[in-house]
Amino acid sequence: MAKKDYYEVLGVQKNSSKDDIKKAYRKLALQYHPDKNPGDKHAEERFKETAEAFSILGDDQKRAAYDQFGFAGVEGMGGGQDWSTFRGFEDIFGEGGFSSIFENFFGGGGFRRSGNVRQGANLRYDVEIPFKDAVFGTKIEIQYSHNESCVTCKGAGTADGGGKKTCPLCRGSGQVRHSQGFFSVATTCHQCHGEGYIIEKPCNDCGGSGTQKKRQKIMVTIPAGVENGKRVVIPRQGDAGPNGGPAGDLFVFIRIKPHECFERQGYDLYCAVPISISQAALGADIQVTTLENKKIKVKVPAGIQNGKMLRIRDEGVPSGSQRGSLYIKLIVKIPEKLSRRGKELLEELAKIEGQDDSPKPILLSQFADL
């Protein structure tokens, strides 16, 4: 199921400072706090959503994990908060809370004028694809739910012949000021929910919201060479904006299944191939099956040692008009059982070549160079 990006929930940029994230959270928490919106399920959900986003982005360690791996990086890290733990507005203000009050009192941090066309929310979709599809690219079909602009009212939220009138409580500003002594605090108008207007005759199909929840299928092109954790952006396939505003984007995050034979480092592929003692000693021509199921001829030099790498150019991951390399690690396979004749031949070879019964130890790091 598609889930809203935490930065989108708080309305901040990915490079926003910790203070900016905290300010954005306080503003939204104050707007959607259950004490201010009794019985409003939408406000309650938005408050929980905001608290969850701040619990991740407000913590340096969790934010770093989320930035690198997305939602998968913060699973089990205690994301989300229970709104019932807030005793009241004083918990939301916390440290530096009075500065927010003064900003409202002196007109700072301007309030959004209602009725403006805004872009809809961005959405996230996670997909897992086979290793081979990530290397060479593919097209996949995904299905998800999002808010689409209502066809009947074209996103206006009004029925035929109906219209909008200025909210009599906030007079179109979308906010109501509450004064107590010296202080004045601006809050979202509960009558129009901050929109500044009231729909006199709501659309029957969308109930006045201007959007409808629908499921849709789309084809997504996965580019060749995509890496694990990367994302593909599908413009204008997120939630439709209110008041007929443009839709947000859909972010498709890629997870790659491991392959049974091949591994990847950058644009190079790696695999291991077993060879016999005679092939290693005498040299041989062997056939290796690539990731594309293509048979290629590989020459094994005589006397090659266990663990040595052979490089095959242009058989790796595509990168534009070029490709990386395929590295083959040769594993000399020692037979577990020998025939009588095979044993006789190895014993004869041992007599001819001689054996060192007191080998000198060497550093493990030098093993690959032998």
Short mmCIF file of C-alpha atoms in Angstrom, two decimals, residues 76-341:
data_model
loop_
_atom_site.label_atom_id
_atom_site.label_comp_id
_atom_site.label_asym_id
_atom_site.label_seq_id
_atom_site.Cartn_x
_atom_site.Cartn_y
_atom_site.Cartn_z
CA GLY A 76 11.21 -1.65 14.14
CA MET A 77 12.84 1.63 15.25
CA GLY A 78 9.81 2.86 17.15
CA GLY A 79 8.39 5.16 14.48
CA GLY A 80 5.18 6.92 15.32
CA GLN A 81 3.70 8.42 18.46
CA ASP A 82 0.42 8.00 20.24
CA TRP A 83 -1.47 11.32 20.17
CA SER A 84 -3.13 10.42 23.45
CA THR A 85 0.17 10.96 25.26
CA PHE A 86 -0.11 14.74 24.62
CA ARG A 87 -1.77 16.43 27.57
CA GLY A 88 -2.57 19.62 25.68
CA PHE A 89 -1.11 22.46 23.63
CA GLU A 90 1.69 23.05 26.11
CA ASP A 91 3.21 19.68 25.15
CA ILE A 92 3.28 20.72 21.51
CA PHE A 93 4.88 24.11 22.15
CA GLY A 94 7.60 22.72 24.42
CA GLU A 95 10.96 24.38 24.07
CA GLY A 96 10.73 27.61 22.08
CA GLY A 97 6.95 27.39 22.02
CA PHE A 98 6.40 31.02 23.03
CA SER A 99 8.31 32.14 19.93
CA SER A 100 5.56 30.52 17.86
CA ILE A 101 2.94 32.48 19.80
CA PHE A 102 4.79 35.76 19.21
CA GLU A 103 5.05 34.98 15.50
CA ASN A 104 1.29 34.61 15.34
CA PHE A 105 0.74 37.71 17.48
CA PHE A 106 2.93 39.91 15.26
CA GLY A 107 1.82 38.31 11.99
CA GLY A 108 4.96 36.25 11.40
CA GLY A 109 5.09 32.99 9.46
CA GLY A 110 2.15 33.97 7.23
CA PHE A 111 -0.92 31.78 7.01
CA ARG A 112 -1.92 30.17 3.71
CA ARG A 113 -4.77 32.03 2.08
CA SER A 114 -7.55 29.57 1.47
CA GLY A 115 -8.75 28.61 -1.98
CA ASN A 116 -5.22 28.57 -3.44
CA VAL A 117 -4.46 25.80 -5.87
CA ARG A 118 -2.01 23.37 -4.24
CA GLN A 119 -0.22 20.31 -5.48
CA GLY A 120 -1.40 16.95 -4.16
CA ALA A 121 0.65 14.69 -1.91
CA ASN A 122 3.52 12.59 -3.24
CA LEU A 123 3.11 8.83 -2.77
CA ARG A 124 5.56 5.96 -2.28
CA TYR A 125 5.39 2.44 -3.68
CA ASP A 126 7.93 -0.30 -2.90
CA VAL A 127 8.60 -3.07 -5.40
CA GLU A 128 10.99 -6.05 -5.47
CA ILE A 129 12.42 -7.14 -8.81
CA PRO A 130 14.71 -10.00 -9.93
CA PHE A 131 18.47 -9.40 -10.10
CA LYS A 132 18.55 -9.84 -13.88
CA ASP A 133 15.78 -7.27 -14.43
CA ALA A 134 17.72 -4.72 -12.38
CA VAL A 135 20.83 -5.28 -14.52
CA PHE A 136 19.19 -5.13 -17.95
CA GLY A 137 16.06 -3.11 -17.19
CA THR A 138 12.42 -4.10 -17.49
CA LYS A 139 8.83 -2.87 -17.41
CA ILE A 140 6.50 -3.81 -14.58
CA GLU A 141 2.84 -3.20 -13.87
CA ILE A 142 1.89 -1.90 -10.44
CA GLN A 143 -1.49 -1.29 -8.86
CA TYR A 144 -2.10 1.20 -6.06
CA SER A 145 -4.71 3.56 -4.59
CA HIS A 146 -4.60 7.33 -4.84
CA ASN A 147 -6.86 10.36 -4.80
CA GLU A 148 -8.08 11.39 -8.25
CA SER A 149 -9.83 14.61 -9.10
CA CYS A 150 -13.59 14.06 -9.01
CA VAL A 151 -14.90 13.66 -12.57
CA THR A 152 -18.35 14.99 -11.70
CA CYS A 153 -17.28 18.33 -10.19
CA LYS A 154 -13.82 18.48 -11.80
CA GLY A 155 -12.22 18.88 -8.39
CA ALA A 156 -14.30 21.89 -7.33
CA GLY A 157 -16.25 19.94 -4.71
CA THR A 158 -19.55 21.65 -5.61
CA ALA A 159 -22.65 20.17 -7.19
CA ASP A 160 -24.21 21.54 -10.37
CA GLY A 161 -25.60 24.95 -9.68
CA GLY A 162 -23.92 25.11 -6.31
CA GLY A 163 -21.07 27.30 -5.24
CA LYS A 164 -18.79 28.40 -2.47
CA LYS A 165 -19.28 31.19 -0.02
CA THR A 166 -16.80 32.91 2.24
CA CYS A 167 -16.65 31.34 5.67
CA PRO A 168 -18.57 33.65 8.04
CA LEU A 169 -16.42 32.66 11.02
CA CYS A 170 -12.93 33.42 9.66
CA ARG A 171 -14.11 35.70 6.81
CA GLY A 172 -12.03 33.86 4.25
CA SER A 173 -8.70 33.93 6.08
CA GLY A 174 -8.82 30.27 7.07
CA GLN A 175 -7.78 31.08 10.64
CA VAL A 176 -9.35 32.33 13.83
CA ARG A 177 -7.50 34.35 16.46
CA HIS A 178 -7.97 33.72 20.17
CA SER A 179 -6.86 36.48 22.52
CA GLN A 180 -6.16 36.08 26.19
CA GLY A 181 -4.57 39.01 27.91
CA PHE A 182 -1.42 40.07 26.10
CA PHE A 183 -1.21 37.00 23.86
CA SER A 184 -3.03 36.24 20.63
CA VAL A 185 -2.89 32.79 19.05
CA ALA A 186 -4.07 32.03 15.49
CA THR A 187 -5.64 28.63 14.93
CA THR A 188 -7.21 26.89 11.97
CA CYS A 189 -10.85 27.74 11.51
CA HIS A 190 -12.86 24.71 12.58
CA GLN A 191 -15.85 25.66 10.47
CA CYS A 192 -14.10 25.67 7.09
CA HIS A 193 -11.03 23.59 8.15
CA GLY A 194 -8.70 26.33 7.00
CA GLU A 195 -10.05 26.60 3.47
CA GLY A 196 -11.66 30.00 3.95
CA TYR A 197 -14.85 29.01 2.21
CA ILE A 198 -17.86 26.79 2.75
CA ILE A 199 -19.47 24.69 0.04
CA GLU A 200 -23.20 25.38 0.04
CA LYS A 201 -24.10 22.44 -2.17
CA PRO A 202 -21.46 19.67 -2.07
CA CYS A 203 -20.90 17.30 -4.96
CA ASN A 204 -22.81 14.07 -4.39
CA ASP A 205 -20.00 11.88 -5.70
CA CYS A 206 -17.07 13.24 -3.65
CA GLY A 207 -18.95 14.81 -0.73
CA GLY A 208 -17.33 18.18 -1.38
CA SER A 209 -13.71 17.01 -1.08
CA GLY A 210 -13.06 17.38 -4.81
CA THR A 211 -11.25 14.03 -4.90
CA GLN A 212 -12.15 10.35 -4.96
CA LYS A 213 -10.09 7.37 -3.83
CA LYS A 214 -9.45 5.04 -6.76
CA ARG A 215 -7.16 2.16 -7.67
CA GLN A 216 -5.21 2.28 -10.87
CA LYS A 217 -2.69 0.22 -12.81
CA ILE A 218 0.31 1.78 -14.52
CA MET A 219 3.41 0.50 -16.30
CA VAL A 220 6.72 1.51 -14.76
CA THR A 221 9.97 1.43 -16.74
CA ILE A 222 12.90 0.20 -14.64
CA PRO A 223 16.13 1.49 -16.22
CA ALA A 224 19.03 -0.87 -16.89
CA GLY A 225 21.65 -0.81 -14.14
CA VAL A 226 19.35 0.43 -11.37
CA GLU A 227 20.83 -0.11 -7.92
CA ASN A 228 19.17 -1.46 -4.80
CA GLY A 229 17.30 1.24 -2.86
CA LYS A 230 17.09 3.67 -5.77
CA ARG A 231 13.79 5.17 -6.84
CA VAL A 232 11.95 5.85 -10.08
CA VAL A 233 9.84 9.02 -10.12
CA ILE A 234 6.53 8.92 -11.99
CA PRO A 235 5.37 12.55 -12.35
CA ARG A 236 1.76 13.47 -11.57
CA GLN A 237 0.74 9.98 -10.46
CA GLY A 238 0.38 10.81 -6.75
CA ASP A 239 -2.67 12.26 -5.02
CA ALA A 240 -4.71 14.87 -6.89
CA GLY A 241 -4.43 18.37 -5.45
CA PRO A 242 -7.37 20.05 -3.70
CA ASN A 243 -9.47 22.58 -5.58
CA GLY A 244 -8.42 21.03 -8.88
CA GLY A 245 -4.71 21.45 -8.13
CA PRO A 246 -2.04 19.36 -9.89
CA ALA A 247 -1.34 15.84 -8.68
CA GLY A 248 1.78 14.95 -6.71
CA ASP A 249 4.38 12.44 -7.88
CA LEU A 250 4.68 8.70 -7.35
CA PHE A 251 8.03 7.45 -6.04
CA VAL A 252 8.69 3.79 -6.86
CA PHE A 253 11.48 2.44 -4.62
CA ILE A 254 13.42 -0.57 -5.93
CA ARG A 255 14.49 -3.60 -3.91
CA ILE A 256 16.55 -6.24 -5.76
CA LYS A 257 16.36 -9.98 -5.10
CA PRO A 258 19.76 -11.70 -4.73
CA HIS A 259 20.88 -13.97 -7.59
CA GLU A 260 21.86 -17.59 -6.99
CA CYS A 261 25.09 -17.30 -9.02
CA PHE A 262 26.01 -13.66 -9.60
CA GLU A 263 26.84 -10.70 -7.38
CA ARG A 264 27.29 -7.06 -8.31
CA GLN A 265 29.72 -4.30 -7.40
CA GLY A 266 29.01 -1.07 -9.25
CA TYR A 267 28.87 -1.97 -12.94
CA ASP A 268 30.82 -5.22 -12.59
CA LEU A 269 29.44 -8.73 -12.08
CA TYR A 270 31.16 -11.50 -10.10
CA CYS A 271 30.76 -15.27 -10.01
CA ALA A 272 32.79 -18.36 -9.05
CA VAL A 273 33.49 -21.31 -11.36
CA PRO A 274 34.91 -24.68 -10.22
CA ILE A 275 37.73 -26.32 -12.22
CA SER A 276 39.60 -29.60 -11.76
CA ILE A 277 43.20 -30.03 -10.60
CA SER A 278 44.26 -31.05 -14.11
CA GLN A 279 42.57 -28.02 -15.68
CA ALA A 280 44.35 -25.73 -13.22
CA ALA A 281 47.73 -27.40 -13.77
CA LEU A 282 47.59 -27.92 -17.54
CA GLY A 283 45.30 -25.07 -18.56
CA ALA A 284 42.02 -25.49 -20.39
CA ASP A 285 39.28 -23.91 -22.46
CA ILE A 286 36.01 -23.86 -20.53
CA GLN A 287 32.51 -22.59 -21.25
CA VAL A 288 30.89 -20.18 -18.78
CA THR A 289 27.20 -19.25 -18.80
CA THR A 290 26.66 -15.50 -18.36
CA LEU A 291 23.74 -13.73 -16.64
CA GLU A 292 22.10 -13.52 -20.09
CA ASN A 293 22.35 -17.34 -20.44
CA LYS A 294 24.95 -16.85 -23.13
CA LYS A 295 27.78 -19.40 -23.44
CA ILE A 296 31.21 -17.79 -23.64
CA LYS A 297 34.60 -19.47 -24.09
CA VAL A 298 37.11 -18.74 -21.34
CA LYS A 299 40.80 -19.73 -21.49
CA VAL A 300 42.25 -20.96 -18.19
CA PRO A 301 46.04 -20.38 -18.10
CA ALA A 302 48.21 -23.35 -17.14
CA GLY A 303 49.35 -23.33 -13.53
CA ILE A 304 46.63 -20.99 -12.32
CA GLN A 305 46.12 -20.97 -8.56
CA ASN A 306 42.94 -21.42 -6.55
CA GLY A 307 41.01 -18.16 -6.09
CA LYS A 308 42.48 -16.32 -9.06
CA MET A 309 40.22 -13.95 -11.01
CA LEU A 310 39.70 -13.84 -14.77
CA ARG A 311 38.20 -10.70 -16.31
CA ILE A 312 35.77 -10.80 -19.23
CA ARG A 313 35.16 -7.32 -20.63
CA ASP A 314 31.73 -6.00 -21.66
CA GLU A 315 29.77 -8.76 -19.90
CA GLY A 316 28.81 -6.70 -16.85
CA VAL A 317 26.10 -4.15 -16.08
CA PRO A 318 25.09 -1.74 -18.87
CA SER A 319 26.03 1.92 -18.36
CA GLY A 320 24.86 4.01 -21.29
CA SER A 321 26.59 2.70 -24.42
CA GLN A 322 29.17 0.80 -22.35
CA ARG A 323 29.13 -2.18 -20.00
CA GLY A 324 31.11 -3.26 -17.00
CA SER A 325 33.12 -6.49 -16.78
CA LEU A 326 32.40 -10.01 -15.60
CA TYR A 327 34.92 -11.32 -13.07
CA ILE A 328 35.22 -15.10 -12.75
CA LYS A 329 36.84 -16.51 -9.62
CA LEU A 330 38.35 -19.94 -10.28
CA ILE A 331 37.88 -22.50 -7.53
CA VAL A 332 40.15 -25.56 -7.86
CA LYS A 333 38.00 -28.51 -6.88
CA ILE A 334 39.77 -31.32 -5.03
CA PRO A 335 38.17 -34.73 -5.67
CA GLU A 336 36.76 -36.28 -2.51
CA LYS A 337 37.14 -39.84 -3.89
CA LEU A 338 39.82 -41.14 -6.27
CA SER A 339 39.81 -44.18 -8.51
CA ARG A 340 42.68 -46.62 -8.09
CA ARG A 341 44.27 -45.39 -11.31
#
